[in-house]
Amino acid sequence: MLGFLKRPVVVTADINLNVVALTAVGLLSRLWQLAYPRAVVFDEVYYGQYISFYMKRIFFLDGSGPPFGHMLLALGGYLGGFDGNFLWNRIGAEYSSNVPVWSLRLLPALTGALSVPMAYQILLELGFSHCAAMGAALLMLIENALITQSRLMLLESVLIFFNLLAVLSYLKFSNSQKQRPFSLSWWFWLMLTGVACSCAVGVKYVGVFTYLLVLAVASVHAWHLIGDRTLSHGGLARITQGQPLEVAYGSQVTLKNVFGKPVPCWLHSHQSTYPMIYENGRGSSHQQQVTCYPFKDVNNWWIVKDPGRHQLVVGSPPRPVRHGDVVQLVHGMTTRFLNTHDVAAPLSPHSQEVSCYVDYNISMPSQNLWRLDIVNRESDADVWKTILSEVRLVHVNTSVALKLSGAHLPDWGFRQLEVVGEKVSRGYHESMVWNVEEHRYGKSQEQKERELELHSPAQMDVSRNLSFMARFLELQWRMLTVKSDGSEHKYSSSPLDWVTLDTSIAYWLHPRTSAQIHLLGNVVIWASASLATVVYALLFLWYLLRRRRSIRDLPEDSWLRWVLAGALCAGGWAVNYLPFFMMEKTLFLYHYLPALTFQILLLPAVLQHISDHLCRSPPLRSLFSALVVAWYSCACHVFITLRPLTYGDKSLSPSELKALRWKDSWDILIRKY
């Protein structure tokens, strides 16, 4: 029984020493003297204020972007014991002893360091060589602007990390799809892709561009998978797994409007009633509100009832509902019937109000019979089906169809969308069409518990829940639309200045010596990355034209690798750069860094492609390899030269400053010293 103890427990693991080494040097380059300078550096003056607010539990409206990134920075302050007591009033102010500078700057530094091995992994997942992957990681390691930005309490390095993590996770997921679909690693990388994309958007709204890029590439891959006949597809059975296909009397359903504008929404009701008198003086029926709600909610469930029977469960065998049948719809949580009558709708006075009937013992009887009209039926005997059937619900008494008007109700309607009864004679529109999205039969033990809920008061405070959602959405909208200060900054720049590196930012100047920190990129890397993007575009168009003429210059696997690299790397550069031309805000050089990282990934891929496919003779290939080595040496030399301005740990004489001059952006510094 205990025989397994006679043998040692052995664990084997494959460790890529390249990744270990790159992670180590990445951490060294970003964490070295991280607490220096112990003073407020550039935008730390703004982010520090947000951190103090979080530490003191003070609510504030952050007009600079979503809160997730600031919360991550605040986490560093929390772990470091920061109490929020520091006056963030000017750049260059010395930090007091209670400010844990190292802890506050740790997260950006870690994310910046981990971007180095991630660049290596991305090139490998794209199918390029270890040499090209090491080249991409080396460029990420020695790019001066990336180092500067990641060593301070700023968010660009965090955004870059999640951008790269989203791309890497998707590539690993895609490769798992080819090798082991639906395996544990397949699910892990799929979920991590979604998490990384969400975090990128949560750090800065511009993260949505990388999210859309990954989504576009995934859509193309999914399109090709659909056409792959060697793979099995679930089809409708996959969509409706666990749900009955045919709607029967007693079915519990959610009804989604087919039109889906202004937003997708579901037929909904809640205990609140229409106000007796509207703002314009018109009266209402004071019946229970019926709306269209754009979120999944328990109040979206309805029971399809046979008007001739009292039961609210599916019989045995189930009796399917067919085109032309007359039904009643009972709201699940309040057990009131969907109703309409000759009363004007709240916001659409030419249409009828739709409600759930409340018996006030007055002369307004219920009118709750609806005829099912299957719009996309093949015959008049068609059965109402989940997902597949598009239906109109036509009121028997007044011949109006249940319709989404699209208007937002006032606060008494919780800003939900208005549902009305529209005369069928006025024409057909998709806003009158609904389909069943979720469906279940009410005849199991679960249904008995559900029946108890149907005949008891709702156990949730709808108004309070909606009020929170309304407040949450309002906060998000305010953050998106709040206007920032449009005044010009002396270090602001245009997107055209970024590509040529015709700008820099003085982040910090030592108050007593000439030591200083500048956001200044490695000019060799920036220029070469831009050139690589142009070369890729020209080669891609050349190959595409020749393929149109049935000339295959590349093997199919090389062509697919070339296209995917361009889609993710050149596409990543484009989506993170071009939108800034349309933004009316003050822009700085650091806004270009997420786009630059994708160009850096593309550069070694282009170099390997030229070596493998364009330098066909061995002498030419050797010459090209020597040029590449020389070029990398130049990039390393520029990194070492600019290092004092990257770390700010060395005093510089006027002659040394002049030697580091890049165009005219250094004139003010030269005159100063």
XYZ file of C-alpha atoms in Angstrom:
673
model
C 0.000 0.000 0.000
C 2.859 2.358 0.813
C 4.978 1.154 -2.053
C 4.983 4.547 -3.707
C 7.150 5.807 -0.837
C 9.979 3.543 -1.989
C 10.497 5.697 -5.062
C 11.543 9.347 -5.047
C 9.109 11.991 -6.220
C 10.576 13.519 -9.370
C 9.379 16.741 -10.989
C 10.716 17.735 -14.403
C 10.304 21.124 -15.993
C 11.431 22.795 -19.204
C 13.009 26.148 -18.376
C 13.916 28.553 -21.155
C 17.106 30.160 -19.889
C 16.723 32.920 -22.462
C 13.496 33.998 -20.777
C 15.108 33.796 -17.350
C 18.087 35.887 -18.455
C 15.901 38.475 -20.206
C 13.670 38.776 -17.152
C 16.697 39.258 -14.913
C 18.304 41.991 -17.019
C 14.895 43.614 -17.535
C 14.391 43.804 -13.775
C 17.928 45.128 -13.300
C 17.455 47.893 -15.867
C 14.137 49.039 -14.383
C 14.630 48.465 -10.642
C 18.165 49.806 -10.271
C 18.057 52.855 -7.936
C 14.288 52.981 -8.393
C 13.768 55.388 -5.490
C 16.056 57.939 -7.176
C 15.320 60.773 -7.569
C 13.409 61.160 -4.329
C 11.397 64.008 -5.776
C 8.212 64.509 -7.787
C 9.006 63.802 -11.446
C 6.771 65.303 -14.160
C 3.285 63.661 -14.188
C 3.868 62.053 -10.801
C 2.437 65.341 -9.525
C -0.970 64.339 -10.966
C -0.979 60.595 -10.331
C 0.190 61.186 -6.767
C -2.906 63.291 -6.065
C -5.151 60.416 -7.159
C -3.222 58.000 -4.957
C -3.652 60.287 -1.956
C -7.391 60.461 -2.621
C -7.599 56.662 -2.625
C -5.523 56.390 0.541
C -7.826 58.876 2.311
C -11.016 57.255 0.922
C -12.041 60.495 -0.817
C -14.394 60.241 -3.810
C -13.242 62.185 -6.869
C -13.991 62.470 -10.586
C -10.901 61.560 -12.548
C -10.989 63.288 -15.912
C -7.717 61.726 -17.109
C -9.078 58.246 -17.775
C -10.521 55.074 -16.217
C -9.614 54.357 -12.595
C -8.059 50.893 -12.843
C -4.519 52.103 -13.541
C -4.652 54.628 -10.715
C -5.937 51.924 -8.405
C -2.933 49.773 -9.298
C -0.602 52.636 -8.433
C -2.541 53.172 -5.211
C -2.039 49.478 -4.424
C 1.698 50.131 -4.365
C 1.135 52.976 -1.933
C -1.100 50.791 0.217
C 1.458 47.967 0.355
C 4.152 50.493 1.211
C 2.131 51.938 4.082
C 1.460 55.329 2.474
C -1.131 57.341 4.407
C -1.827 59.821 1.598
C -0.406 62.790 3.480
C 1.768 64.598 0.971
C 1.204 67.878 -0.830
C 1.485 67.173 -4.563
C 1.779 70.799 -5.591
C 4.820 71.080 -7.851
C 7.248 69.085 -9.948
C 10.606 68.678 -8.224
C 9.241 68.800 -4.678
C 11.218 66.539 -2.337
C 9.265 63.548 -1.032
C 8.772 63.447 2.721
C 9.817 60.429 4.764
C 6.278 58.994 4.867
C 6.129 58.568 1.063
C 7.253 55.039 0.011
C 8.788 56.103 -3.304
C 10.161 52.666 -4.172
C 6.800 50.995 -3.542
C 4.872 53.601 -5.534
C 7.148 53.167 -8.562
C 7.403 49.386 -8.274
C 4.414 48.338 -10.408
C 5.358 50.429 -13.480
C 8.922 49.149 -13.155
C 7.830 45.512 -12.946
C 5.523 45.807 -15.946
C 8.262 47.543 -17.911
C 10.734 44.808 -17.018
C 8.359 41.975 -17.936
C 7.718 43.556 -21.339
C 11.264 42.507 -22.300
C 10.758 38.696 -22.071
C 7.236 39.098 -23.463
C 8.667 40.608 -26.644
C 10.855 37.506 -26.936
C 7.885 35.189 -26.442
C 5.694 37.040 -28.963
C 8.264 36.648 -31.752
C 8.570 32.943 -30.943
C 4.798 32.454 -31.010
C 4.699 34.219 -34.378
C 7.052 31.538 -35.680
C 10.284 33.520 -35.947
C 13.701 32.324 -34.837
C 15.205 32.597 -31.367
C 17.730 35.029 -32.830
C 14.967 37.379 -34.015
C 13.143 36.986 -30.706
C 16.288 37.854 -28.759
C 16.749 40.857 -31.030
C 13.247 42.156 -30.222
C 13.844 41.680 -26.494
C 17.203 43.470 -26.703
C 15.593 46.461 -28.419
C 12.929 46.634 -25.717
C 15.674 46.421 -23.105
C 17.845 49.289 -24.408
C 15.152 51.703 -25.588
C 15.827 54.734 -23.407
C 12.323 56.217 -23.473
C 10.757 52.929 -22.380
C 13.203 52.688 -19.474
C 12.539 56.259 -18.375
C 8.783 55.875 -18.497
C 8.768 52.585 -16.604
C 10.950 53.826 -13.708
C 8.459 56.470 -12.610
C 4.977 56.540 -11.132
C 3.341 56.667 -14.593
C 0.967 54.404 -16.521
C 2.392 53.979 -20.030
C 4.519 50.954 -19.076
C 1.486 49.337 -17.430
C -0.570 49.919 -20.588
C 2.216 48.500 -22.771
C 2.451 45.434 -20.532
C -1.248 44.618 -20.874
C -1.151 45.330 -24.626
C 1.684 42.860 -25.084
C 0.108 40.363 -22.705
C -3.111 40.460 -24.748
C -1.206 39.781 -27.976
C 0.953 37.045 -26.427
C -2.022 35.338 -24.787
C -3.977 35.363 -28.030
C -1.048 33.909 -29.984
C -0.636 31.123 -27.435
C -4.380 30.490 -27.541
C -4.327 30.409 -31.345
C -1.399 27.986 -31.397
C -3.151 25.813 -28.798
C -6.160 25.758 -31.118
C -3.988 24.123 -33.768
C -2.450 21.587 -31.392
C -4.748 20.942 -28.393
C -8.111 22.705 -28.690
C -10.245 22.818 -25.524
C -7.304 21.724 -23.379
C -6.568 23.324 -20.033
C -3.926 25.596 -21.582
C -6.374 26.510 -24.389
C -8.901 27.759 -21.860
C -6.232 29.492 -19.783
C -4.833 31.529 -22.668
C -8.313 32.350 -23.945
C -9.382 33.744 -20.590
C -6.079 35.550 -20.097
C -6.541 37.250 -23.473
C -9.856 38.662 -22.324
C -8.473 39.693 -18.949
C -5.469 41.437 -20.521
C -7.642 43.320 -23.020
C -9.969 44.434 -20.236
C -7.051 45.587 -18.096
C -5.575 47.544 -21.008
C -8.840 49.435 -21.432
C -9.085 49.889 -17.673
C -5.633 51.476 -17.487
C -6.244 53.952 -20.330
C -9.104 54.294 -22.753
C -6.673 54.069 -25.693
C -6.171 50.439 -24.687
C -9.395 49.753 -26.574
C -7.451 50.052 -29.839
C -5.304 47.003 -29.027
C -8.435 45.195 -27.860
C -10.101 45.871 -31.228
C -6.951 44.752 -33.046
C -6.897 41.393 -31.236
C -10.631 41.038 -31.829
C -10.187 41.685 -35.555
C -7.407 39.091 -35.884
C -9.471 36.602 -33.889
C -12.451 37.227 -36.163
C -10.378 36.420 -39.243
C -9.093 33.230 -37.616
C -12.637 32.259 -36.613
C -13.814 32.862 -40.173
C -11.215 30.430 -41.486
C -12.125 27.869 -38.816
C -15.749 27.964 -39.904
C -14.675 26.950 -43.394
C -12.459 24.114 -42.146
C -14.419 20.934 -42.805
C -12.003 18.860 -40.736
C -13.390 20.538 -37.595
C -16.778 19.795 -36.039
C -19.077 22.704 -35.204
C -21.888 22.722 -32.718
C -24.166 25.042 -34.749
C -27.562 25.752 -33.196
C -27.221 22.901 -30.735
C -24.103 24.609 -29.381
C -25.931 27.916 -28.927
C -28.994 26.381 -27.289
C -27.141 23.749 -25.281
C -29.271 22.854 -22.274
C -32.273 24.785 -23.620
C -35.397 23.339 -25.244
C -35.689 24.302 -28.901
C -39.485 24.582 -29.100
C -41.351 27.123 -26.957
C -44.320 25.516 -25.203
C -47.129 26.728 -22.958
C -45.527 27.205 -19.552
C -42.075 28.010 -20.992
C -39.986 30.620 -19.230
C -38.319 32.904 -21.790
C -36.389 36.138 -22.216
C -37.358 38.201 -25.277
C -34.640 40.189 -27.036
C -35.504 42.896 -29.538
C -34.125 42.064 -32.985
C -33.487 45.706 -33.943
C -30.890 46.173 -31.209
C -30.811 49.990 -31.442
C -29.872 52.214 -29.740
C -28.561 49.265 -27.711
C -29.444 45.553 -27.513
C -32.123 45.077 -24.863
C -34.627 42.608 -23.398
C -38.340 42.972 -22.624
C -38.450 43.920 -18.948
C -40.807 44.885 -16.151
C -40.517 45.763 -12.472
C -42.794 46.720 -9.617
C -42.688 50.473 -10.262
C -45.705 51.974 -12.019
C -46.093 54.765 -14.559
C -46.611 58.159 -12.859
C -50.266 59.222 -12.776
C -49.434 62.577 -14.400
C -46.492 63.117 -16.772
C -44.395 66.286 -16.909
C -46.444 67.614 -19.843
C -49.730 67.183 -17.939
C -50.926 64.027 -19.730
C -52.318 61.213 -17.638
C -51.335 57.556 -17.659
C -52.961 54.282 -16.660
C -50.759 54.120 -13.537
C -50.088 50.486 -14.444
C -46.832 48.566 -13.883
C -44.024 49.749 -16.152
C -42.873 47.645 -19.106
C -39.539 48.667 -20.634
C -36.616 47.290 -22.618
C -33.542 46.831 -20.430
C -30.021 46.607 -21.924
C -28.643 44.274 -19.223
C -29.287 40.684 -18.198
C -31.619 40.748 -15.203
C -34.016 38.424 -13.369
C -36.853 40.802 -14.280
C -36.382 39.952 -17.969
C -38.071 36.529 -17.538
C -41.621 35.943 -18.836
C -43.879 32.872 -18.734
C -45.790 31.889 -21.870
C -49.305 31.037 -20.639
C -52.278 29.360 -22.303
C -55.255 31.785 -21.858
C -57.591 28.845 -21.327
C -55.645 27.301 -18.427
C -54.374 28.489 -15.074
C -51.154 26.490 -14.871
C -47.781 28.208 -15.264
C -45.765 25.034 -15.867
C -45.075 22.982 -18.967
C -47.328 19.973 -19.291
C -46.375 16.457 -20.218
C -45.986 16.179 -23.107
C -45.190 19.846 -23.813
C -47.688 21.651 -26.055
C -45.682 23.790 -28.493
C -46.802 27.307 -29.381
C -47.386 27.806 -33.110
C -47.789 30.704 -35.496
C -51.172 32.347 -35.015
C -51.740 31.044 -31.471
C -53.073 33.454 -28.840
C -50.986 33.575 -25.655
C -50.613 35.534 -22.448
C -47.204 36.668 -21.175
C -46.843 36.622 -17.393
C -44.003 38.571 -15.827
C -41.994 36.085 -13.792
C -41.116 38.153 -10.732
C -44.439 39.987 -10.288
C -46.861 37.444 -11.916
C -48.663 40.277 -13.737
C -49.848 39.985 -17.339
C -48.406 41.903 -20.296
C -51.119 44.353 -21.229
C -51.915 47.301 -23.480
C -54.939 49.518 -24.027
C -55.999 52.759 -25.646
C -53.788 55.012 -23.493
C -51.002 57.100 -25.007
C -47.433 55.949 -24.395
C -45.269 58.158 -22.116
C -42.909 59.519 -24.784
C -44.677 58.420 -27.992
C -48.223 59.834 -27.755
C -49.215 58.427 -31.163
C -48.558 54.904 -29.870
C -50.162 52.904 -27.064
C -48.769 52.445 -23.581
C -47.582 48.919 -22.769
C -47.833 47.803 -19.147
C -48.362 44.893 -16.818
C -51.956 44.930 -15.627
C -52.681 46.056 -12.073
C -56.282 45.566 -10.919
C -57.362 48.862 -9.332
C -61.071 47.820 -9.326
C -61.949 50.575 -11.808
C -63.559 50.525 -15.218
C -60.395 49.561 -17.079
C -60.393 45.782 -17.584
C -57.295 43.886 -18.575
C -56.500 43.400 -22.240
C -53.706 40.853 -22.130
C -54.200 38.572 -25.133
C -51.440 38.514 -27.761
C -51.353 36.721 -31.105
C -48.047 35.171 -32.137
C -46.867 36.128 -35.627
C -43.699 34.258 -36.710
C -42.194 36.627 -39.262
C -39.627 34.246 -40.757
C -41.942 31.205 -40.879
C -41.870 28.695 -43.709
C -45.494 27.668 -43.196
C -48.496 28.687 -41.101
C -47.928 25.606 -38.924
C -44.443 26.647 -37.808
C -43.542 26.201 -34.133
C -42.080 29.067 -32.071
C -38.380 28.188 -31.674
C -35.594 29.445 -29.447
C -33.147 31.784 -31.227
C -34.410 30.825 -34.698
C -37.894 32.305 -34.712
C -38.373 36.041 -35.172
C -41.809 36.935 -33.884
C -44.231 39.812 -33.585
C -46.648 39.939 -30.683
C -49.893 41.485 -31.956
C -52.436 42.663 -29.400
C -55.785 40.956 -29.976
C -58.049 43.822 -28.802
C -56.355 46.797 -30.489
C -54.241 45.174 -33.281
C -51.038 46.903 -32.224
C -47.644 45.188 -32.229
C -45.208 45.218 -29.331
C -42.469 47.641 -30.395
C -39.260 49.189 -29.064
C -39.489 52.951 -29.583
C -35.845 53.499 -28.564
C -36.597 56.570 -26.441
C -35.034 56.773 -22.990
C -37.569 57.140 -20.187
C -37.014 59.837 -17.533
C -35.710 59.108 -14.051
C -39.028 57.611 -12.959
C -38.400 54.926 -15.615
C -34.752 54.535 -14.558
C -33.581 55.759 -17.986
C -34.603 52.461 -19.555
C -35.968 52.227 -23.097
C -39.632 52.785 -23.911
C -41.776 49.918 -25.222
C -45.022 50.837 -27.020
C -47.876 49.343 -28.992
C -47.653 50.386 -32.665
C -50.391 49.929 -35.269
C -49.418 47.110 -37.615
C -50.922 49.051 -40.518
C -48.151 51.658 -40.211
C -45.666 49.227 -41.696
C -43.178 46.561 -40.663
C -39.959 47.372 -38.834
C -37.372 45.257 -36.991
C -38.139 47.168 -33.789
C -41.425 45.200 -33.737
C -39.622 41.857 -33.912
C -38.424 39.776 -30.941
C -36.797 36.416 -30.438
C -36.305 34.068 -27.514
C -32.717 34.137 -26.292
C -32.943 32.149 -23.028
C -35.500 29.407 -22.541
C -36.332 26.688 -20.031
C -39.241 24.340 -19.364
C -40.978 24.681 -16.029
C -41.509 21.121 -14.892
C -38.445 20.146 -12.814
C -37.736 20.540 -9.109
C -36.141 23.842 -10.003
C -39.517 24.949 -11.365
C -41.286 24.218 -8.049
C -38.870 26.607 -6.365
C -39.492 29.030 -9.197
C -43.302 28.786 -8.649
C -42.833 29.913 -5.056
C -40.940 32.980 -6.335
C -43.676 33.744 -8.863
C -46.334 34.040 -6.153
C -44.277 36.038 -3.665
C -43.087 39.645 -3.654
C -39.823 40.386 -5.435
C -36.849 39.905 -3.122
C -34.694 42.608 -4.717
C -34.820 46.375 -4.408
C -35.028 47.181 -8.113
C -34.987 50.930 -7.708
C -31.870 50.871 -5.581
C -30.096 48.500 -7.970
C -30.962 50.614 -10.981
C -30.028 53.780 -9.168
C -26.523 52.406 -8.601
C -26.247 51.379 -12.233
C -27.451 54.784 -13.348
C -24.867 56.432 -11.116
C -22.130 54.071 -12.328
C -22.927 54.721 -15.996
C -23.111 58.445 -15.372
C -19.654 58.363 -13.784
C -18.209 56.502 -16.768
C -19.833 58.939 -19.182
C -18.535 61.936 -17.240
C -14.994 60.539 -17.334
C -15.267 60.026 -21.079
C -16.690 63.459 -21.829
C -14.993 65.673 -19.249
C -12.955 68.349 -20.991
C -9.325 68.564 -20.049
C -7.318 71.748 -19.999
C -6.758 72.665 -23.628
C -3.914 75.093 -22.927
C -0.642 74.462 -24.725
C 2.203 72.909 -22.723
C 5.801 73.815 -23.449
C 6.635 70.124 -23.906
C 3.538 69.237 -25.906
C 4.043 67.884 -29.412
C 2.183 66.642 -32.455
C 2.039 63.033 -33.689
C 4.286 63.963 -36.615
C 7.010 65.030 -34.172
C 7.012 61.609 -32.531
C 8.067 59.538 -35.535
C 11.111 61.713 -36.218
C 11.847 62.096 -32.500
C 11.811 65.850 -33.033
C 10.778 66.427 -29.429
C 11.700 65.491 -25.887
C 10.452 66.169 -22.369
C 12.525 67.398 -19.451
C 11.130 65.281 -16.627
C 13.358 66.400 -13.765
C 16.296 68.694 -13.033
C 18.397 68.365 -9.901
C 18.036 71.544 -7.844
C 21.763 71.787 -7.063
C 23.641 69.861 -9.765
C 23.172 69.458 -13.506
C 21.796 65.895 -13.187
C 18.509 65.528 -15.051
C 16.036 63.041 -16.490
C 14.641 63.411 -20.000
C 12.169 61.374 -21.971
C 14.305 60.871 -25.042
C 14.204 57.854 -27.299
C 17.030 55.840 -28.796
C 17.231 57.516 -32.201
C 18.708 54.438 -33.906
C 15.803 52.268 -32.768
C 13.123 54.850 -33.560
C 14.395 55.555 -37.075
C 14.975 51.877 -37.855
C 11.543 50.901 -36.542
C 9.853 53.454 -38.795
C 11.933 52.263 -41.757
C 11.005 48.633 -41.003
C 7.310 49.547 -41.071
C 7.705 51.126 -44.509
C 9.717 48.149 -45.780
C 7.088 45.739 -44.492
C 4.279 47.652 -46.206
C 6.135 47.744 -49.546
C 7.061 44.059 -49.408
C 3.549 43.085 -48.409
C 2.032 44.973 -51.357
C 4.651 43.481 -53.700
C 3.915 39.919 -52.579
C 0.182 40.564 -52.721
C 0.315 41.820 -56.295
C 2.446 38.885 -57.387
C 0.153 36.403 -55.656
C -2.689 37.977 -57.605
C -0.719 36.950 -60.694
C -0.390 33.430 -59.222
C 3.306 33.947 -58.433
C 4.157 32.502 -55.041
C 7.444 34.028 -53.847
C 7.009 32.588 -50.359
C 5.990 29.149 -49.127
C 2.466 29.227 -47.744
C 3.539 28.888 -44.102
C 6.037 31.754 -44.493
C 3.375 33.902 -46.151
C 0.880 33.278 -43.348
C 3.541 34.063 -40.740
C 4.408 37.262 -42.634
C 0.764 38.344 -42.799
C 0.091 37.608 -39.111
C 3.222 39.484 -38.028
C 2.088 42.492 -40.025
C -1.467 42.327 -38.762
C -0.380 42.319 -35.119
C 2.796 44.429 -35.238
C 2.212 46.919 -38.051
C -1.476 46.912 -37.179
C -0.637 47.464 -33.508
C 1.475 50.458 -34.456
C -1.282 51.914 -36.651
C -4.154 51.556 -34.159
C -2.056 53.004 -31.338
C -0.714 55.922 -33.396
C -3.120 57.131 -36.086
C -6.092 57.890 -33.759
C -4.030 60.639 -32.090
C -4.340 62.726 -35.246
C -8.063 63.032 -34.483
C -7.763 63.771 -30.761
C -8.308 67.313 -29.532
C -6.129 67.143 -26.438
C -2.652 68.100 -25.344
C -0.292 65.403 -26.601
C 3.177 64.403 -25.449
C 5.922 62.149 -26.698
C 5.008 59.382 -24.232
C 1.684 58.876 -26.036
C 3.689 57.276 -28.854
C 5.351 54.601 -26.708
C 2.592 51.915 -27.023
C 2.754 52.266 -30.815
C 6.554 52.165 -30.740
C 6.594 48.817 -28.931
C 4.699 47.191 -31.799
C 7.156 48.690 -34.305
C 10.012 47.269 -32.255
C 8.426 43.816 -32.501
C 8.123 44.202 -36.272
C 11.755 45.262 -36.805
C 13.497 41.897 -36.099
C 10.760 40.104 -38.052
C 11.551 42.223 -41.121
C 15.302 41.666 -40.654
C 14.858 37.890 -40.483
C 12.573 37.937 -43.518
C 15.131 39.857 -45.566
C 17.888 37.466 -44.484
C 15.877 34.296 -45.192
C 14.057 35.238 -48.393
C 15.798 38.178 -50.084
C 19.485 37.482 -49.393
C 19.627 34.264 -51.363
C 23.393 33.806 -51.770
C 25.563 32.913 -48.733
C 27.966 35.867 -49.215
C 25.098 38.324 -49.379
C 23.513 36.772 -46.318
C 26.797 36.994 -44.382
C 27.173 40.645 -45.367
C 23.635 41.404 -44.238
C 24.212 39.629 -40.909
C 27.336 41.726 -40.339
C 25.359 44.902 -41.036
C 22.676 43.822 -38.580
C 25.301 43.208 -35.879
C 26.820 46.624 -36.562
C 23.400 48.219 -36.390
C 22.671 46.588 -33.006
C 26.041 47.841 -31.792
C 25.071 51.387 -32.796
C 21.774 51.069 -30.902
C 23.654 49.881 -27.793
C 26.108 52.766 -28.133
C 23.268 55.309 -28.265
C 21.692 53.691 -25.195
C 24.936 54.013 -23.239
C 25.422 57.580 -24.440
C 21.935 58.669 -23.354
C 22.038 56.670 -20.143
C 22.771 59.726 -17.892
C 19.555 61.355 -19.112
C 17.617 58.106 -18.670
C 18.555 57.488 -15.031
C 19.492 61.044 -14.026
C 22.285 59.798 -11.760
C 25.158 61.784 -13.264
C 25.938 65.478 -13.346
C 26.488 66.790 -16.855
C 28.716 69.624 -17.943
C 27.589 72.088 -20.658
C 29.885 70.385 -23.169
C 28.413 66.985 -22.313
C 24.911 68.373 -22.724
C 25.855 69.811 -26.089
C 27.249 66.460 -27.179
C 23.872 64.861 -26.334
C 21.938 67.524 -28.242
C 19.210 66.222 -30.540
C 18.108 68.920 -32.989
C 16.913 72.133 -31.350
C 15.093 70.742 -28.342
C 18.241 71.069 -26.227
C 18.887 74.775 -26.781
C 17.161 75.867 -23.610
C 19.225 73.455 -21.539
C 22.488 74.544 -23.144
C 21.721 78.194 -22.469
C 20.791 77.323 -18.871
C 24.168 75.800 -18.155
